[in-house]
Each structure stands twice: as structure tokens, then as C-alpha cells.
PDB file of C-alpha atoms in Angstrom:
ATOM      1  CA  MET A 552      22.832 -38.572 -38.600  1.00 93.00           C
ATOM      2  CA  ILE A 553      24.635 -41.581 -37.494  1.00 96.00           C
ATOM      3  CA  TYR A 554      28.110 -41.786 -36.850  1.00 97.00           C
ATOM      4  CA  GLU A 555      30.565 -44.870 -36.943  1.00 98.00           C
ATOM      5  CA  LEU A 556      33.301 -45.155 -34.511  1.00 98.00           C
ATOM      6  CA  ARG A 557      36.024 -47.594 -35.650  1.00 98.00           C
ATOM      7  CA  ILE A 558      39.168 -48.461 -33.514  1.00 97.00           C
ATOM      8  CA  TYR A 559      42.294 -50.125 -34.941  1.00 97.00           C
ATOM      9  CA  HIS A 560      44.121 -52.033 -32.775  1.00 95.00           C
ATOM     10  CA  CYS A 561      47.537 -52.403 -34.434  1.00 96.00           C
ATOM     11  CA  VAL A 562      50.034 -54.957 -34.911  1.00 96.00           C
ATOM     12  CA  THR A 563      52.860 -53.508 -32.446  1.00 94.00           C
ATOM     13  CA  GLY A 564      54.985 -51.211 -34.157  1.00 94.00           C
ATOM     14  CA  ARG A 565      52.676 -50.787 -37.022  1.00 96.00           C
ATOM     15  CA  LEU A 566      50.987 -47.470 -35.972  1.00 96.00           C
ATOM     16  CA  SER A 567      52.874 -45.449 -38.435  1.00 96.00           C
ATOM     17  CA  ALA A 568      52.213 -47.561 -41.432  1.00 96.00           C
ATOM     18  CA  LEU A 569      48.763 -47.040 -40.681  1.00 97.00           C
ATOM     19  CA  LEU A 570      48.729 -43.618 -40.287  1.00 97.00           C
ATOM     20  CA  LYS A 571      50.928 -43.174 -43.426  1.00 97.00           C
ATOM     21  CA  ARG A 572      48.044 -45.279 -45.291  1.00 97.00           C
ATOM     22  CA  PHE A 573      45.315 -43.201 -44.437  1.00 97.00           C
ATOM     23  CA  GLU A 574      47.170 -39.797 -44.996  1.00 97.00           C
ATOM     24  CA  ASN A 575      48.871 -40.886 -48.363  1.00 96.00           C
ATOM     25  CA  THR A 576      46.243 -43.234 -49.660  1.00 97.00           C
ATOM     26  CA  THR A 577      42.751 -43.920 -48.083  1.00 98.00           C
ATOM     27  CA  LEU A 578      41.406 -40.396 -47.751  1.00 98.00           C
ATOM     28  CA  GLU A 579      41.829 -39.832 -51.426  1.00 98.00           C
ATOM     29  CA  ILE A 580      39.653 -42.867 -52.376  1.00 98.00           C
ATOM     30  CA  TRP A 581      37.102 -42.238 -49.490  1.00 98.00           C
ATOM     31  CA  LYS A 582      36.844 -38.830 -51.325  1.00 98.00           C
ATOM     32  CA  ARG A 583      35.870 -40.491 -54.724  1.00 97.00           C
ATOM     33  CA  HIS A 584      33.203 -42.489 -52.598  1.00 98.00           C
ATOM     34  CA  GLY A 585      31.797 -39.779 -50.719  1.00 98.00           C
ATOM     35  CA  ILE A 586      32.904 -41.332 -47.225  1.00 98.00           C
ATOM     36  CA  ARG A 587      33.085 -38.477 -44.811  1.00 98.00           C
ATOM     37  CA  GLN A 588      35.428 -38.659 -41.724  1.00 97.00           C
ATOM     38  CA  ALA A 589      34.410 -36.541 -38.688  1.00 95.00           C
ATOM     39  CA  GLY A 590      37.985 -37.031 -37.181  1.00 96.00           C
ATOM     40  CA  PHE A 591      41.030 -39.193 -35.975  1.00 98.00           C
ATOM     41  CA  TRP A 592      42.773 -39.808 -33.023  1.00 96.00           C
ATOM     42  CA  THR A 593      45.513 -41.647 -31.725  1.00 95.00           C
ATOM     43  CA  VAL A 594      45.876 -42.270 -27.817  1.00 92.00           C
ATOM     44  CA  LEU A 595      47.840 -39.780 -25.609  1.00 90.00           C
ATOM     45  CA  VAL A 596      47.177 -41.682 -22.271  1.00 90.00           C
ATOM     46  CA  GLY A 597      44.949 -44.944 -21.132  1.00 85.00           C
ATOM     47  CA  ASP A 598      44.194 -48.297 -22.719  1.00 77.00           C
ATOM     48  CA  GLY A 599      45.520 -49.392 -26.128  1.00 65.00           C
ATOM     49  CA  GLY A 600      48.669 -46.843 -25.709  1.00 72.00           C
ATOM     50  CA  ASN A 601      50.294 -45.947 -29.090  1.00 84.00           C
ATOM     51  CA  GLN A 602      48.942 -48.919 -30.768  1.00 92.00           C
ATOM     52  CA  ASP A 603      45.737 -47.653 -31.405  1.00 95.00           C
ATOM     53  CA  LEU A 604      43.938 -45.394 -33.908  1.00 96.00           C
ATOM     54  CA  HIS A 605      40.248 -44.136 -33.152  1.00 96.00           C
ATOM     55  CA  TYR A 606      38.135 -42.591 -36.332  1.00 98.00           C
ATOM     56  CA  LEU A 607      34.607 -41.306 -36.587  1.00 97.00           C
ATOM     57  CA  LEU A 608      32.627 -41.710 -40.150  1.00 98.00           C
ATOM     58  CA  ALA A 609      29.429 -39.684 -40.728  1.00 97.00           C
ATOM     59  CA  TRP A 610      26.758 -41.156 -42.291  1.00 98.00           C
ATOM     60  CA  GLU A 611      23.051 -39.742 -43.356  1.00 97.00           C
ATOM     61  CA  SER A 612      21.651 -43.387 -42.947  1.00 97.00           C
ATOM     62  CA  MET A 613      22.603 -47.076 -42.633  1.00 97.00           C
ATOM     63  CA  ALA A 614      21.716 -47.220 -46.220  1.00 98.00           C
ATOM     64  CA  GLU A 615      24.248 -44.781 -47.451  1.00 98.00           C
ATOM     65  CA  ARG A 616      26.935 -46.453 -45.302  1.00 98.00           C
ATOM     66  CA  GLU A 617      26.270 -49.771 -46.626  1.00 98.00           C
ATOM     67  CA  THR A 618      26.177 -48.450 -50.206  1.00 98.00           C
ATOM     68  CA  LYS A 619      29.570 -46.288 -50.033  1.00 98.00           C
ATOM     69  CA  TRP A 620      31.490 -48.681 -47.891  1.00 98.00           C
ATOM     70  CA  ASN A 621      31.075 -51.564 -50.145  1.00 98.00           C
ATOM     71  CA  GLY A 622      31.993 -49.302 -53.279  1.00 98.00           C
ATOM     72  CA  PHE A 623      35.382 -48.425 -51.343  1.00 98.00           C
ATOM     73  CA  MET A 624      35.717 -51.979 -50.216  1.00 97.00           C
ATOM     74  CA  ALA A 625      35.360 -53.052 -54.112  1.00 98.00           C
ATOM     75  CA  ASP A 626      37.688 -50.170 -55.212  1.00 98.00           C
ATOM     76  CA  LYS A 627      40.542 -51.590 -57.203  1.00 98.00           C
ATOM     77  CA  GLU A 628      43.132 -48.872 -55.922  1.00 97.00           C
ATOM     78  CA  TRP A 629      42.359 -49.507 -52.164  1.00 98.00           C
ATOM     79  CA  ILE A 630      42.554 -53.438 -52.622  1.00 98.00           C
ATOM     80  CA  THR A 631      46.124 -52.280 -54.332  1.00 97.00           C
ATOM     81  CA  ALA A 632      47.107 -49.703 -52.063  1.00 97.00           C
ATOM     82  CA  ARG A 633      46.255 -51.957 -48.853  1.00 96.00           C
ATOM     83  CA  ALA A 634      47.692 -55.065 -50.111  1.00 97.00           C
ATOM     84  CA  LYS A 635      51.086 -52.725 -51.071  1.00 96.00           C
ATOM     85  CA  SER A 636      51.129 -51.353 -47.325  1.00 96.00           C
ATOM     86  CA  GLU A 637      51.175 -54.626 -46.214  1.00 97.00           C
ATOM     87  CA  GLU A 638      54.168 -55.830 -47.720  1.00 96.00           C
ATOM     88  CA  ASP A 639      56.322 -56.187 -44.713  1.00 94.00           C
ATOM     89  CA  GLY A 640      53.280 -57.833 -42.703  1.00 95.00           C
ATOM     90  CA  PRO A 641      49.525 -57.347 -41.338  1.00 97.00           C
ATOM     91  CA  ILE A 642      49.153 -53.494 -40.064  1.00 97.00           C
ATOM     92  CA  ILE A 643      46.143 -54.480 -38.152  1.00 97.00           C
ATOM     93  CA  ALA A 644      45.529 -56.813 -35.513  1.00 97.00           C
ATOM     94  CA  ASN A 645      41.581 -56.524 -34.956  1.00 96.00           C
ATOM     95  CA  ILE A 646      39.018 -53.874 -35.625  1.00 97.00           C
ATOM     96  CA  VAL A 647      36.214 -52.761 -33.113  1.00 96.00           C
ATOM     97  CA  ASN A 648      33.140 -50.968 -34.871  1.00 97.00           C
ATOM     98  CA  GLN A 649      30.090 -49.106 -33.167  1.00 98.00           C
ATOM     99  CA  PHE A 650      27.379 -47.013 -34.857  1.00 98.00           C
ATOM    100  CA  LEU A 651      26.314 -44.122 -32.786  1.00 97.00           C
ATOM    101  CA  GLN A 652      23.395 -41.993 -32.473  1.00 95.00           C
ATOM    102  CA  PRO A 653      23.601 -38.548 -31.267  1.00 94.00           C
ATOM    103  CA  THR A 654      21.787 -37.578 -27.873  1.00 94.00           C
ATOM    104  CA  SER A 655      19.489 -34.464 -28.223  1.00 93.00           C
ATOM    105  CA  PHE A 656      21.931 -32.545 -26.415  1.00 94.00           C
ATOM    106  CA  SER A 657      25.225 -33.574 -28.754  1.00 92.00           C
ATOM    107  CA  ALA A 658      27.184 -31.033 -30.058  1.00 90.00           C
ATOM    108  CA  LEU A 659      27.580 -33.476 -33.106  1.00 82.00           C
ATOM    109  CA  LYS A 660      24.006 -34.041 -34.414  1.00 78.00           C
TER     110      LYS A 660
END
């Protein structure tokens, strides 16, 4: 199992729009594509303040990730929903993306 850590740095004041998009749209589309989330977090204290969203996706392999993520990114419902959610302007300033491999002593394997 590998985990994909994605950190979205939002445009100031747009975190709520991103959270709404995930809650109301993105997660349902992910289900159709078989994308599994391991958790979502906002920053309570620390760098990024209240403008960042951190989340983990769980993958069996990089090949699985490539197939499912590419399908999601090409999904017409997703493309339409993303555009609609950004009618008031961009939501995300930038994205940090890392692939993590659990250690032998990790609670998540």
C-alpha cells in the first residue's frame, strides 16, 4: 500500500469553497472511480493557518493511482463541477503532492 499526501494551499478566503466542493461533489465522483481516501485535515495550529487542506489517498500501487486518477481528471461531471465551483474565482493557489510508503512499524500499512 502507498499513500498520496496532497496539500492544497487555498487562495485567501477560499478554503470553505474547497471544503464544500469535496463534501458535496468530489467524494461521490471518487467513489465511482474507486478512489479511497484515508483522511482529511485542516490546520488547527501551525504553518498554513486556516488556508490549507491536507488529505491522504490510499493506493495499492502507482499503476492503480495512474489509472484511477486519470479517469477522475477526465470525468465530465468533475470537469463541470470544478468549473462551477470556481465561478467566483480560483480556489487553489498551489498543490504539494507526495507519495508515502509506510514503515514496518506504521499503524497504516
